[in-house]
mmCIF file of C-alpha atoms in Angstrom:
data_model
loop_
_atom_site.group_PDB
_atom_site.id
_atom_site.type_symbol
_atom_site.label_atom_id
_atom_site.label_comp_id
_atom_site.label_asym_id
_atom_site.label_seq_id
_atom_site.Cartn_x
_atom_site.Cartn_y
_atom_site.Cartn_z
ATOM 1 C CA UNK A 28 -9.868 20.819 11.509
ATOM 2 C CA UNK A 29 -8.237 19.159 8.493
ATOM 3 C CA UNK A 30 -10.440 17.223 6.132
ATOM 4 C CA UNK A 31 -9.551 13.771 4.862
ATOM 5 C CA UNK A 32 -7.913 13.710 1.457
ATOM 6 C CA UNK A 33 -9.957 12.038 -1.259
ATOM 7 C CA UNK A 34 -8.208 9.325 -3.285
ATOM 8 C CA UNK A 35 -10.186 8.024 -6.258
ATOM 9 C CA UNK A 36 -9.602 5.833 -9.305
ATOM 10 C CA UNK A 37 -11.489 5.538 -12.585
ATOM 11 C CA UNK A 38 -11.218 2.197 -14.366
ATOM 12 C CA UNK A 39 -12.382 1.242 -17.822
ATOM 13 C CA UNK A 40 -11.222 -0.050 -21.178
ATOM 14 C CA UNK A 41 -9.280 2.166 -23.601
ATOM 15 C CA UNK A 42 -11.589 4.630 -25.304
ATOM 16 C CA UNK A 43 -14.304 4.292 -22.646
ATOM 17 C CA UNK A 44 -14.215 7.964 -21.700
ATOM 18 C CA UNK A 45 -12.085 7.773 -18.546
ATOM 19 C CA UNK A 46 -10.246 10.969 -19.404
ATOM 20 C CA UNK A 47 -13.425 12.926 -20.146
ATOM 21 C CA UNK A 48 -15.147 11.714 -16.988
ATOM 22 C CA UNK A 49 -12.027 12.427 -14.916
ATOM 23 C CA UNK A 50 -11.736 15.976 -16.219
ATOM 24 C CA UNK A 51 -15.360 16.719 -15.343
ATOM 25 C CA UNK A 52 -15.173 15.172 -11.874
ATOM 26 C CA UNK A 53 -11.814 16.795 -11.104
ATOM 27 C CA UNK A 54 -13.039 20.219 -12.180
ATOM 28 C CA UNK A 55 -16.326 20.000 -10.295
ATOM 29 C CA UNK A 56 -14.859 18.629 -7.065
ATOM 30 C CA UNK A 57 -11.405 20.234 -6.936
ATOM 31 C CA UNK A 58 -9.378 17.064 -7.493
ATOM 32 C CA UNK A 59 -6.067 16.662 -9.316
ATOM 33 C CA UNK A 60 -6.651 14.597 -12.479
ATOM 34 C CA UNK A 61 -3.629 12.308 -12.833
ATOM 35 C CA UNK A 62 -3.519 10.450 -16.131
ATOM 36 C CA UNK A 63 -0.873 7.739 -16.376
ATOM 37 C CA UNK A 64 -0.766 8.201 -20.154
ATOM 38 C CA UNK A 65 -0.243 11.949 -19.875
ATOM 39 C CA UNK A 66 2.452 11.533 -17.217
ATOM 40 C CA UNK A 67 4.211 8.909 -19.333
ATOM 41 C CA UNK A 68 4.171 11.189 -22.409
ATOM 42 C CA UNK A 69 5.542 14.083 -20.324
ATOM 43 C CA UNK A 70 8.377 11.902 -19.001
ATOM 44 C CA UNK A 71 9.185 10.717 -22.527
ATOM 45 C CA UNK A 72 9.226 14.291 -23.808
ATOM 46 C CA UNK A 73 11.417 15.639 -21.009
ATOM 47 C CA UNK A 74 13.790 12.661 -21.082
ATOM 48 C CA UNK A 75 13.532 11.663 -17.434
ATOM 49 C CA UNK A 76 15.091 8.409 -16.279
ATOM 50 C CA UNK A 77 11.677 6.705 -16.184
ATOM 51 C CA UNK A 78 10.853 8.176 -19.592
ATOM 52 C CA UNK A 79 14.073 6.805 -21.064
ATOM 53 C CA UNK A 80 13.366 3.328 -19.671
ATOM 54 C CA UNK A 81 9.808 3.412 -21.028
ATOM 55 C CA UNK A 82 11.083 4.570 -24.428
ATOM 56 C CA UNK A 83 13.217 1.427 -24.747
ATOM 57 C CA UNK A 84 10.064 -0.712 -24.573
ATOM 58 C CA UNK A 85 7.937 1.520 -26.771
ATOM 59 C CA UNK A 86 10.564 1.641 -29.521
ATOM 60 C CA UNK A 87 10.375 -2.157 -29.695
ATOM 61 C CA UNK A 88 6.580 -2.047 -29.923
ATOM 62 C CA UNK A 89 6.198 -3.471 -26.419
ATOM 63 C CA UNK A 90 3.931 -2.380 -23.605
ATOM 64 C CA UNK A 91 5.616 -0.477 -20.803
ATOM 65 C CA UNK A 92 5.927 -3.037 -17.973
ATOM 66 C CA UNK A 93 4.264 -2.749 -14.591
ATOM 67 C CA UNK A 94 7.441 -1.908 -12.714
ATOM 68 C CA UNK A 95 8.094 1.144 -14.922
ATOM 69 C CA UNK A 96 4.529 2.509 -14.811
ATOM 70 C CA UNK A 97 4.316 1.811 -11.093
ATOM 71 C CA UNK A 98 7.574 3.660 -10.481
ATOM 72 C CA UNK A 99 6.309 6.628 -12.504
ATOM 73 C CA UNK A 100 2.988 6.791 -10.684
ATOM 74 C CA UNK A 101 4.378 6.198 -7.182
ATOM 75 C CA UNK A 102 6.831 9.043 -7.716
ATOM 76 C CA UNK A 103 4.042 11.345 -8.884
ATOM 77 C CA UNK A 104 1.761 10.408 -5.995
ATOM 78 C CA UNK A 105 4.551 11.113 -3.501
ATOM 79 C CA UNK A 106 4.773 14.691 -4.793
ATOM 80 C CA UNK A 107 0.996 15.046 -4.355
ATOM 81 C CA UNK A 108 0.693 13.547 -0.898
ATOM 82 C CA UNK A 109 -1.181 16.610 0.397
ATOM 83 C CA UNK A 110 -3.643 16.835 -2.508
ATOM 84 C CA UNK A 111 -6.945 15.241 -3.433
ATOM 85 C CA UNK A 112 -6.522 13.205 -6.619
ATOM 86 C CA UNK A 113 -8.315 11.137 -9.213
ATOM 87 C CA UNK A 114 -6.328 8.516 -11.115
ATOM 88 C CA UNK A 115 -6.993 7.818 -14.781
ATOM 89 C CA UNK A 116 -5.364 4.754 -16.365
ATOM 90 C CA UNK A 117 -3.707 3.503 -13.200
ATOM 91 C CA UNK A 118 -3.863 0.875 -11.894
ATOM 92 C CA UNK A 119 -4.397 -1.382 -14.920
ATOM 93 C CA UNK A 120 -3.091 -4.624 -13.446
ATOM 94 C CA UNK A 121 -3.156 -6.454 -10.127
ATOM 95 C CA UNK A 122 0.543 -5.671 -9.577
ATOM 96 C CA UNK A 123 -0.143 -1.959 -10.045
ATOM 97 C CA UNK A 124 -3.217 -2.120 -7.782
ATOM 98 C CA UNK A 125 -1.205 -3.820 -5.038
ATOM 99 C CA UNK A 126 1.492 -1.143 -5.284
ATOM 100 C CA UNK A 127 -1.125 1.599 -4.980
ATOM 101 C CA UNK A 128 -2.755 -0.174 -2.048
ATOM 102 C CA UNK A 129 0.648 -0.292 -0.349
ATOM 103 C CA UNK A 130 0.987 3.493 -0.219
ATOM 104 C CA UNK A 131 -2.561 4.733 0.373
ATOM 105 C CA UNK A 132 -6.182 3.866 0.971
ATOM 106 C CA UNK A 133 -8.349 4.449 -2.086
ATOM 107 C CA UNK A 134 -11.708 5.938 -1.102
ATOM 108 C CA UNK A 135 -13.603 5.486 -4.341
ATOM 109 C CA UNK A 136 -13.338 3.378 -7.486
ATOM 110 C CA UNK A 137 -15.505 4.174 -10.496
ATOM 111 C CA UNK A 138 -15.634 1.404 -13.080
ATOM 112 C CA UNK A 139 -16.920 2.410 -16.510
ATOM 113 C CA UNK A 140 -18.779 -0.577 -17.950
ATOM 114 C CA UNK A 141 -18.845 0.198 -21.658
ATOM 115 C CA UNK A 142 -20.220 -2.483 -24.002
#
């Protein structure tokens, strides 16, 4: 009997410890820790199409827009469709959350409330 795949998200402001918490949870529960920041840096370094588009914004000192981050993350999640995962840094906006909701059901959201 196949078990249901766990889909989880950790939300919180920059510097709140999302990455640290994600690493611990992922390690203890056998989840893939997917950091949007890490994936973006990897795509920039390897010169993928998404990385090149993101670089155009970053070089101008702009935030990478929703459609670029969403494209990056949706592509990554498609390759991990048979894995349990924990998202770190995605979604950050309503547009990103709606895109995520369109491809899967999230089972758990952890919101770090850091003063």
